[in-house]
PDB file of C-alpha atoms in Angstrom:
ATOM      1  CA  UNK A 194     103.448  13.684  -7.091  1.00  0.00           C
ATOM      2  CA  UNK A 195     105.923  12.417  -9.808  1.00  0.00           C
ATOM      3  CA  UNK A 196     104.109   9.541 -10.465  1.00  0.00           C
ATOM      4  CA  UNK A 197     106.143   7.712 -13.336  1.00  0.00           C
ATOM      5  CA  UNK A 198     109.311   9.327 -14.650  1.00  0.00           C
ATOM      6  CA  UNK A 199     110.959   8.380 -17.915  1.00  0.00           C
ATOM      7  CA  UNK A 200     114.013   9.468 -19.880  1.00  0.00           C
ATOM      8  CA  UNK A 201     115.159  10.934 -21.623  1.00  0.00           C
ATOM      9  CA  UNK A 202     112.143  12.452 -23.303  1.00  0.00           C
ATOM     10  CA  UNK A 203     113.938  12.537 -26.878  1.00  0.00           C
ATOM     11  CA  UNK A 204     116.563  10.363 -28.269  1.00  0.00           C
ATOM     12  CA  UNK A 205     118.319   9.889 -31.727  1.00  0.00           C
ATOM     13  CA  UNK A 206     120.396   6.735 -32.353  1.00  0.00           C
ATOM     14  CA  UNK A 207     122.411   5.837 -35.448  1.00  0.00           C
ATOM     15  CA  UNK A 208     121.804   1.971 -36.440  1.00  0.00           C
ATOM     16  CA  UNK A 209     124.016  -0.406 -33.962  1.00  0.00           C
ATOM     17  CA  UNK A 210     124.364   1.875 -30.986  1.00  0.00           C
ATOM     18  CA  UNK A 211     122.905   1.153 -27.476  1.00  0.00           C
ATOM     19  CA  UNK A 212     121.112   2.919 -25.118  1.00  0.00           C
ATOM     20  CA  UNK A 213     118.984   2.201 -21.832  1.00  0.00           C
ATOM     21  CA  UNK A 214     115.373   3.790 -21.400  1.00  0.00           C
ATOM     22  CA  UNK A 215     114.947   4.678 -17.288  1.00  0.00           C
ATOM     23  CA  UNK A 216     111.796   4.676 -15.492  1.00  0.00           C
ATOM     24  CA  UNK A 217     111.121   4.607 -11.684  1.00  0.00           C
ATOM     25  CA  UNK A 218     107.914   5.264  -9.976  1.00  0.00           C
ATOM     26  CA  UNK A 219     107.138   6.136  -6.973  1.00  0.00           C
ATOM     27  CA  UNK A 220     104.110   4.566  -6.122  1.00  0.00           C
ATOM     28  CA  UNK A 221     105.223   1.572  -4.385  1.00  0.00           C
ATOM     29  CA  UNK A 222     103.531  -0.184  -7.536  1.00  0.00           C
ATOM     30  CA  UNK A 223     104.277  -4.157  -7.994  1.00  0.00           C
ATOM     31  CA  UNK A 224     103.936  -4.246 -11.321  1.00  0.00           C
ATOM     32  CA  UNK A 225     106.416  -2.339 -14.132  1.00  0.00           C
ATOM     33  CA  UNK A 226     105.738  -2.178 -18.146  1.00  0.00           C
ATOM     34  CA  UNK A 227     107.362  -1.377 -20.798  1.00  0.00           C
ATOM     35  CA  UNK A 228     105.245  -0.552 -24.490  1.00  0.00           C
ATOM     36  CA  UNK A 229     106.372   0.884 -27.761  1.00  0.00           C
ATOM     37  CA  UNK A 230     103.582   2.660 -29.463  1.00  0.00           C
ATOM     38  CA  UNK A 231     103.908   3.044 -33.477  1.00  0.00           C
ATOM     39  CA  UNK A 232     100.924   4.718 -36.174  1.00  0.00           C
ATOM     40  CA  UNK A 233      98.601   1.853 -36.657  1.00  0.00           C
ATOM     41  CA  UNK A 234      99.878  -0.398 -34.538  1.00  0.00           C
ATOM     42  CA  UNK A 235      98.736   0.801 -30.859  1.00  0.00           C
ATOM     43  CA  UNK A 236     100.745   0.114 -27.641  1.00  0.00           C
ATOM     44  CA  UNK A 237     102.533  -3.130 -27.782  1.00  0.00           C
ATOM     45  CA  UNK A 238     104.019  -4.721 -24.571  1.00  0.00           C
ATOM     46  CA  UNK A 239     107.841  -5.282 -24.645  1.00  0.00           C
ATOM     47  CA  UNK A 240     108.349  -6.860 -21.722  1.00  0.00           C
ATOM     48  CA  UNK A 241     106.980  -6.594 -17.776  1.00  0.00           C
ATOM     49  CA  UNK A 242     108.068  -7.263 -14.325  1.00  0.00           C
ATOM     50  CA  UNK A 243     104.800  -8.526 -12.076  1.00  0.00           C
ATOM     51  CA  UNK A 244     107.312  -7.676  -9.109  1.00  0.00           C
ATOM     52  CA  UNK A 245     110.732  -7.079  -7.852  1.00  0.00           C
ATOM     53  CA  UNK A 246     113.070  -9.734  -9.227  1.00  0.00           C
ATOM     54  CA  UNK A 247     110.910 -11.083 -12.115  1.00  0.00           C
ATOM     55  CA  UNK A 248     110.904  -9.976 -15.800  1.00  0.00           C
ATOM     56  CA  UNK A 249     108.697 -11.577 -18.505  1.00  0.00           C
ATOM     57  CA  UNK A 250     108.561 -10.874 -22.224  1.00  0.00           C
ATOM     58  CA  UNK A 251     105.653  -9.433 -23.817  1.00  0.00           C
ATOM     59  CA  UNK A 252     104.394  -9.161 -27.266  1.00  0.00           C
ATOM     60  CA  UNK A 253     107.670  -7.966 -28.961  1.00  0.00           C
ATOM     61  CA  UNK A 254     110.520  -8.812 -27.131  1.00  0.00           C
ATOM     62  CA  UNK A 255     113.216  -9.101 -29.560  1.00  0.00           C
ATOM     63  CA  UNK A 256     115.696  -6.774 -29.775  1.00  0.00           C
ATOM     64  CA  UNK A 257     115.208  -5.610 -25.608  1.00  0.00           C
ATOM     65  CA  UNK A 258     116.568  -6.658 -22.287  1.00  0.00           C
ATOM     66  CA  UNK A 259     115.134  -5.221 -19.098  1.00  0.00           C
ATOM     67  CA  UNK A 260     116.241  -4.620 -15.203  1.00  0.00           C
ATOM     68  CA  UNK A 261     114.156  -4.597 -12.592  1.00  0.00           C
ATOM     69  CA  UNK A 262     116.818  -2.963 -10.409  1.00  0.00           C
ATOM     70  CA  UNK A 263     114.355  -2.379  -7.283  1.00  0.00           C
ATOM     71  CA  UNK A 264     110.973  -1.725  -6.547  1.00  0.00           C
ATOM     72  CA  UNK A 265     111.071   1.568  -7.947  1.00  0.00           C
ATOM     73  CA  UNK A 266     113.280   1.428 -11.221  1.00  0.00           C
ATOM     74  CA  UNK A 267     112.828  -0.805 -14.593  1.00  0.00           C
ATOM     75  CA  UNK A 268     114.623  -0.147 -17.539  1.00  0.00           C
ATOM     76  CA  UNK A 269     114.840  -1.048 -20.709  1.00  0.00           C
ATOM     77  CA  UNK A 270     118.134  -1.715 -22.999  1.00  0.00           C
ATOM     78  CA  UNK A 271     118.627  -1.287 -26.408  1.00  0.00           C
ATOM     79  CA  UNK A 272     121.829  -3.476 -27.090  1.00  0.00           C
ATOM     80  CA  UNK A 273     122.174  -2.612 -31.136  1.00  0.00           C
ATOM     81  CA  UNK A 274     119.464  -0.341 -31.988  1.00  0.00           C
ATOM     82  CA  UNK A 275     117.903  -0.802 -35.997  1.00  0.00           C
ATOM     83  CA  UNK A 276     115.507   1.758 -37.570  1.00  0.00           C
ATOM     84  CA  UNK A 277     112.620  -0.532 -36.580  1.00  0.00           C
ATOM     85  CA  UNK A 278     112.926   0.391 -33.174  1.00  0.00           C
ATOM     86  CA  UNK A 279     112.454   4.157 -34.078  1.00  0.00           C
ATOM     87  CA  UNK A 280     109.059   4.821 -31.849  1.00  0.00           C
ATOM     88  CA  UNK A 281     107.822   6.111 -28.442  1.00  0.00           C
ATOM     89  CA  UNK A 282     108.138   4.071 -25.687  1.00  0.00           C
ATOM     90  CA  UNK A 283     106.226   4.692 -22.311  1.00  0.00           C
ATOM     91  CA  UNK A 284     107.208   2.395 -19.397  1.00  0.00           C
ATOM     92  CA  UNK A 285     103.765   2.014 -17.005  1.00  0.00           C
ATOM     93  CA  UNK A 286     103.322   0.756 -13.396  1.00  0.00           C
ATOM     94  CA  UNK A 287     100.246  -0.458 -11.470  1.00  0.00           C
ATOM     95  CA  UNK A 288      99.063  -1.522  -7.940  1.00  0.00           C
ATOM     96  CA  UNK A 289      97.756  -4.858  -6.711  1.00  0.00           C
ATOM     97  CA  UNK A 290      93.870  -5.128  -7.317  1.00  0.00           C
ATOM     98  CA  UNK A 291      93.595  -2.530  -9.760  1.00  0.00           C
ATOM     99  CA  UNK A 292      93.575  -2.911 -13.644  1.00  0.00           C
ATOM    100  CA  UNK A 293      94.886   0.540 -13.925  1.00  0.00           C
ATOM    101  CA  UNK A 294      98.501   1.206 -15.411  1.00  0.00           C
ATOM    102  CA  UNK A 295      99.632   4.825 -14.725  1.00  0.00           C
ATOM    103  CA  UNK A 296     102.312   5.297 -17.668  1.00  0.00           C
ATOM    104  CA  UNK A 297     105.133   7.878 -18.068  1.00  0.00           C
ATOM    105  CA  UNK A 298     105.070  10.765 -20.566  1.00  0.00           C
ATOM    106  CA  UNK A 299     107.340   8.755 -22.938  1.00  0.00           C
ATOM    107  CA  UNK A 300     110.751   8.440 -25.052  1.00  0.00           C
ATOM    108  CA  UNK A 301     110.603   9.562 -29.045  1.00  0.00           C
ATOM    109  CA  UNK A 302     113.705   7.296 -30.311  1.00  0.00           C
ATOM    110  CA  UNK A 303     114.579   7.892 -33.651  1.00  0.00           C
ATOM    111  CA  UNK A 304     116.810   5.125 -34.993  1.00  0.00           C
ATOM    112  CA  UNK A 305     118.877   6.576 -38.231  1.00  0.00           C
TER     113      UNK A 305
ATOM    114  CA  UNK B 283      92.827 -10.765 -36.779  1.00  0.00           C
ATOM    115  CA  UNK B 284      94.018  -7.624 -34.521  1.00  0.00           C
ATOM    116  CA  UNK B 285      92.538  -9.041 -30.781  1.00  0.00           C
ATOM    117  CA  UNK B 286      91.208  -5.715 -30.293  1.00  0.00           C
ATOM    118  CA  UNK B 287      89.925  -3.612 -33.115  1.00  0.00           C
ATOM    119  CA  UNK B 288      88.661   0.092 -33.170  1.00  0.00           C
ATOM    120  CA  UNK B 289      87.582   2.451 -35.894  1.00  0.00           C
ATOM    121  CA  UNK B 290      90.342   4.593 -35.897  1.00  0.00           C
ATOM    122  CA  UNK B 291      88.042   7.420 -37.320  1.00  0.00           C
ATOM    123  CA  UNK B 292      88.162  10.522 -37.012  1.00  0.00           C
ATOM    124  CA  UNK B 293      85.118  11.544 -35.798  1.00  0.00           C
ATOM    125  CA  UNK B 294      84.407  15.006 -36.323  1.00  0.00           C
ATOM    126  CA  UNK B 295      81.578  16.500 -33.742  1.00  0.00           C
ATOM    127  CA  UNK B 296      79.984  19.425 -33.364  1.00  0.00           C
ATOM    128  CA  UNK B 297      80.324  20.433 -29.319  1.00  0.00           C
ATOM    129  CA  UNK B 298      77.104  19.122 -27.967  1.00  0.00           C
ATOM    130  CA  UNK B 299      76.559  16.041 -29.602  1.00  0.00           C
ATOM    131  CA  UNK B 300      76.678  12.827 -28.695  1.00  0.00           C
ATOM    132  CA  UNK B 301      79.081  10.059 -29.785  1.00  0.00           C
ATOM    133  CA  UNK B 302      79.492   6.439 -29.889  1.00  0.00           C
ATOM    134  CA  UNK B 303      82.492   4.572 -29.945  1.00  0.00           C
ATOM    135  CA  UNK B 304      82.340   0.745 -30.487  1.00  0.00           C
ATOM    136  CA  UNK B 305      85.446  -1.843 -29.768  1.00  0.00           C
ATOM    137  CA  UNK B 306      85.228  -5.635 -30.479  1.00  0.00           C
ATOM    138  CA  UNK B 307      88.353  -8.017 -28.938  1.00  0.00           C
ATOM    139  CA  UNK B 308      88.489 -11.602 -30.056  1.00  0.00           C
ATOM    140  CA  UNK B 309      89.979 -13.281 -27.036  1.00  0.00           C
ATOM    141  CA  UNK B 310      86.989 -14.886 -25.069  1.00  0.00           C
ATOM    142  CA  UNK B 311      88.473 -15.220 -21.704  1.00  0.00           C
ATOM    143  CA  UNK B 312      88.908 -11.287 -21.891  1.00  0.00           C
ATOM    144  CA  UNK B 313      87.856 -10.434 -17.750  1.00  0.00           C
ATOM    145  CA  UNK B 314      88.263  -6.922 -17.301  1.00  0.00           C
ATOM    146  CA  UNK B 315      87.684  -4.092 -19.882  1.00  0.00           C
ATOM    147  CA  UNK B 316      88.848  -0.348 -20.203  1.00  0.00           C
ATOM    148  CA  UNK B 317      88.904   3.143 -22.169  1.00  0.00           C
ATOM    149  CA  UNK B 318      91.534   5.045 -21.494  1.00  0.00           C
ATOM    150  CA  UNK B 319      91.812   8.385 -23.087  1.00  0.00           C
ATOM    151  CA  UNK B 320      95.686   9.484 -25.146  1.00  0.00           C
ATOM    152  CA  UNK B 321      95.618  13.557 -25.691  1.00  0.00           C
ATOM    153  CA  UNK B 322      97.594  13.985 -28.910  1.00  0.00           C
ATOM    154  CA  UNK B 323     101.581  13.150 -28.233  1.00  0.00           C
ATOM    155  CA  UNK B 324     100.661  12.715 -24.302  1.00  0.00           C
ATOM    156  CA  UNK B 325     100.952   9.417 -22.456  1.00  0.00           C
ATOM    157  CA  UNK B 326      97.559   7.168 -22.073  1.00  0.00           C
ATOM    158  CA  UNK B 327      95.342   7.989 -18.936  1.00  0.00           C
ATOM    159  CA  UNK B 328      92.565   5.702 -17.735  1.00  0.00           C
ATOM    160  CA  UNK B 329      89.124   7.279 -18.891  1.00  0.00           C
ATOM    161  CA  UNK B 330      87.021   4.522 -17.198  1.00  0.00           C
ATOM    162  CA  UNK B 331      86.622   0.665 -16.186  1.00  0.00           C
ATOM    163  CA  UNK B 332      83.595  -1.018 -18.203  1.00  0.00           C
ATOM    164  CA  UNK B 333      81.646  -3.407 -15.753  1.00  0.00           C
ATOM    165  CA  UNK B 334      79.570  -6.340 -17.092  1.00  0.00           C
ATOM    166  CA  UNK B 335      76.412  -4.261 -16.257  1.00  0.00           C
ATOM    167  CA  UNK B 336      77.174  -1.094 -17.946  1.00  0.00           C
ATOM    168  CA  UNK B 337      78.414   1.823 -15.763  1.00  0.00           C
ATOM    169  CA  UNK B 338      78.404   5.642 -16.120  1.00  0.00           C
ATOM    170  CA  UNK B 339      80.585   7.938 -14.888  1.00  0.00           C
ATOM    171  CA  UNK B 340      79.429  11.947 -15.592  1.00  0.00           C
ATOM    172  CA  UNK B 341      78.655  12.320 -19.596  1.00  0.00           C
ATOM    173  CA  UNK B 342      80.796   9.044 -20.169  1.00  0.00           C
ATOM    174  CA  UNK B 343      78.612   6.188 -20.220  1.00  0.00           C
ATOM    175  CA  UNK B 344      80.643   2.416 -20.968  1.00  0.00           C
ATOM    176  CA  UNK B 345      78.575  -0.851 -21.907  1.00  0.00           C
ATOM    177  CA  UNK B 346      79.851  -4.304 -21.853  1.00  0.00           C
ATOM    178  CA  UNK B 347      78.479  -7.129 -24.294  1.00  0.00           C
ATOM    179  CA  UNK B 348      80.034 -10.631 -23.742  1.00  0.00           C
ATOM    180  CA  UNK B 349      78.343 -12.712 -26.223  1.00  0.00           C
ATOM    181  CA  UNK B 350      79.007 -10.340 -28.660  1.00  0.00           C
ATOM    182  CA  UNK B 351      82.498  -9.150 -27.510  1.00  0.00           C
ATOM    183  CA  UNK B 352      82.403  -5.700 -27.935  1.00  0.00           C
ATOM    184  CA  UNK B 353      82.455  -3.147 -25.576  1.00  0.00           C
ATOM    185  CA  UNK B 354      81.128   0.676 -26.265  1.00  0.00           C
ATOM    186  CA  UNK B 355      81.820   4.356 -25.095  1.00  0.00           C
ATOM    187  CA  UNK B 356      79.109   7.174 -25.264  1.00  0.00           C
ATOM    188  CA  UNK B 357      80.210  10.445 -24.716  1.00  0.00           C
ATOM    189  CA  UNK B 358      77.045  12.697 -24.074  1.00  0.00           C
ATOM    190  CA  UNK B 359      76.813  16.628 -24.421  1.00  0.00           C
ATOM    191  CA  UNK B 360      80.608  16.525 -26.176  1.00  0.00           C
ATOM    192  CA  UNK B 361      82.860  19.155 -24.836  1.00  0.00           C
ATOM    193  CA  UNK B 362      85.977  20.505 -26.934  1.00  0.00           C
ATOM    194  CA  UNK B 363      88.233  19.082 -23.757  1.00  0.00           C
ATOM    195  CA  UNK B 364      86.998  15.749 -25.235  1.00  0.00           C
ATOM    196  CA  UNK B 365      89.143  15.620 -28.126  1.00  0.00           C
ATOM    197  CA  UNK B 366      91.732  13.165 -27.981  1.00  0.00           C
ATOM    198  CA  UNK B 367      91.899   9.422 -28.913  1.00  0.00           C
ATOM    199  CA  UNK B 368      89.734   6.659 -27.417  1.00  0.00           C
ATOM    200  CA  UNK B 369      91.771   3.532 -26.472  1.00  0.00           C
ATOM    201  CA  UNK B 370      90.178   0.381 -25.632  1.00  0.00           C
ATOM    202  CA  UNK B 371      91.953  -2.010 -23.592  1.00  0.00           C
ATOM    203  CA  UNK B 372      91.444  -5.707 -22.291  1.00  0.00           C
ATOM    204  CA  UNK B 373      92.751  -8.382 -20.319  1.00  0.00           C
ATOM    205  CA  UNK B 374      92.466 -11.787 -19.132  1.00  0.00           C
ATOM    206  CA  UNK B 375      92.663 -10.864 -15.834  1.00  0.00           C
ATOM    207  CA  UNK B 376      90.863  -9.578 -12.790  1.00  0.00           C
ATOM    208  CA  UNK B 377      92.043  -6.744 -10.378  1.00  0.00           C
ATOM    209  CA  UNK B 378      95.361  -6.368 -12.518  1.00  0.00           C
ATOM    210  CA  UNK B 379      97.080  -4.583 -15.096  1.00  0.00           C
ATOM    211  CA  UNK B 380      98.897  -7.336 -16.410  1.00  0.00           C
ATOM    212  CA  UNK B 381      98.351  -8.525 -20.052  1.00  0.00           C
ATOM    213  CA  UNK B 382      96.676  -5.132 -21.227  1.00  0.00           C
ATOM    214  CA  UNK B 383      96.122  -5.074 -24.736  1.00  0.00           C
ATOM    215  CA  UNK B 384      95.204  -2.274 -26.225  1.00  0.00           C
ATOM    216  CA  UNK B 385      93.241  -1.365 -29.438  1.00  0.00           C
ATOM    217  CA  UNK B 386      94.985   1.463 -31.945  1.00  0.00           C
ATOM    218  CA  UNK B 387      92.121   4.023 -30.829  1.00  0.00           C
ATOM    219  CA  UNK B 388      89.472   6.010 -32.216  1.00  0.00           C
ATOM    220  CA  UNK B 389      90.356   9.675 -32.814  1.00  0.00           C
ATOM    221  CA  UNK B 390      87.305  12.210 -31.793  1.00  0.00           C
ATOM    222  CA  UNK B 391      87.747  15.853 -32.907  1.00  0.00           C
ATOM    223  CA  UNK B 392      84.767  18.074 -31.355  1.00  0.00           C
ATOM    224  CA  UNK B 393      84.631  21.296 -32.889  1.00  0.00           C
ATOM    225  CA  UNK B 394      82.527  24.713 -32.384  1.00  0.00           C
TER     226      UNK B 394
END
């Protein structure tokens, strides 16, 4: 079972480019995440989709847009990336009645 | 205030012992509690759910204190498979993922 998928797994940016993060599952899973994950900080939630068609921003926002695209697929834009977006990102998914979030193995973006 | 704080350790163990890991969150409407377990540069796993009357599951043993709001992990017998980082997570909601927020982790190192 592929469970979550991400890419790419590695990624280096010069300031002011853009780039989109994929992720699909295949789990039939509601509910789609996206966290960035920095030393000291813990995971932070970027933004989330409770289901197809909705997206709602999380704890850091600023600086992302998301698609839900379908069921399966959420991803995450980088319009004009800075250096203080250089950290791993794991997108996540989870089922109706369950508090658990399955996550992908996650993107290292470096931001130069 | 961080609204969920760990010791962020390490804790160094001899295989064998037994460890405690305490969490405390500061949002009281917290409902539904979790460790999940990160293996160094690996994506977060669920390690177990914590239920209000303390549940066990193998050497893993979670506890749940409301009035105090903290919750704890006790890893019995520690095995060198153990070593990895201890994330606790919350949420102000029931039978869903949404709204995790995790804690920055507590790093166990068992050694020989």
């Amino acid at each position: 079972n592929a469970g979550v998928t991400q890419t790419p797994k590695f990624q280096v940016l010069k300031t002011g480019q853009s780039m989109t993060l994929q992720c699909a599952q295949d789990m039939n899973h509601n509910s789609m995440y996206w966290y960035r994950q920095d030393p000291g900080m813990g995971l932070r939630l970027i933004y989330y989709s409770a289901s197809e068609g909705t997206t709602d921003k999380g704890e850091v926002p600023n600086g992302y847009n998301v698609s839900r695209l379908n069921k399966r697929e959420f991803s995450l834009r980088l319009e004009s990336a800075a250096p203080s977006q250089t950290s791993v990102y794991f997108c996540a998914s989870s089922g109706l009645g369950t508090g658990e979030a399955f996550f992908g193995q996650g993107t290292r973006l470096t931001v130069v | 205030r961080k609204e969920v704080e760990q010791d962020p350790g390490p804790f160094n163990v001899p295989e064998g012992a037994t460890v405690a890991f305490n969490c405390t969150y500061s949002n009281s409407a917290s409902q539904s509690f979790f460790w999940y377990r990160q293996d160094c540069r690996k994506e977060p796993k669920l390690l177990m759910s914590v239920y209000s009357s303390g549940n066990e599951d193998g050497r893993f043993t979670a506890q749940l204190n409301r009035a105090s709001q903290y919750i704890s992990l006790l890893i019995r017998d520690s095995k060198l498979s153990d070593s990895a980082t201890y994330l606790c997570v919350v949420t102000p909601f029931t039978g869903t993922a949404s709204k995790l927020t995790f804690g920055t982790g507590t790093r166990l190192q068992v050694t020989l």
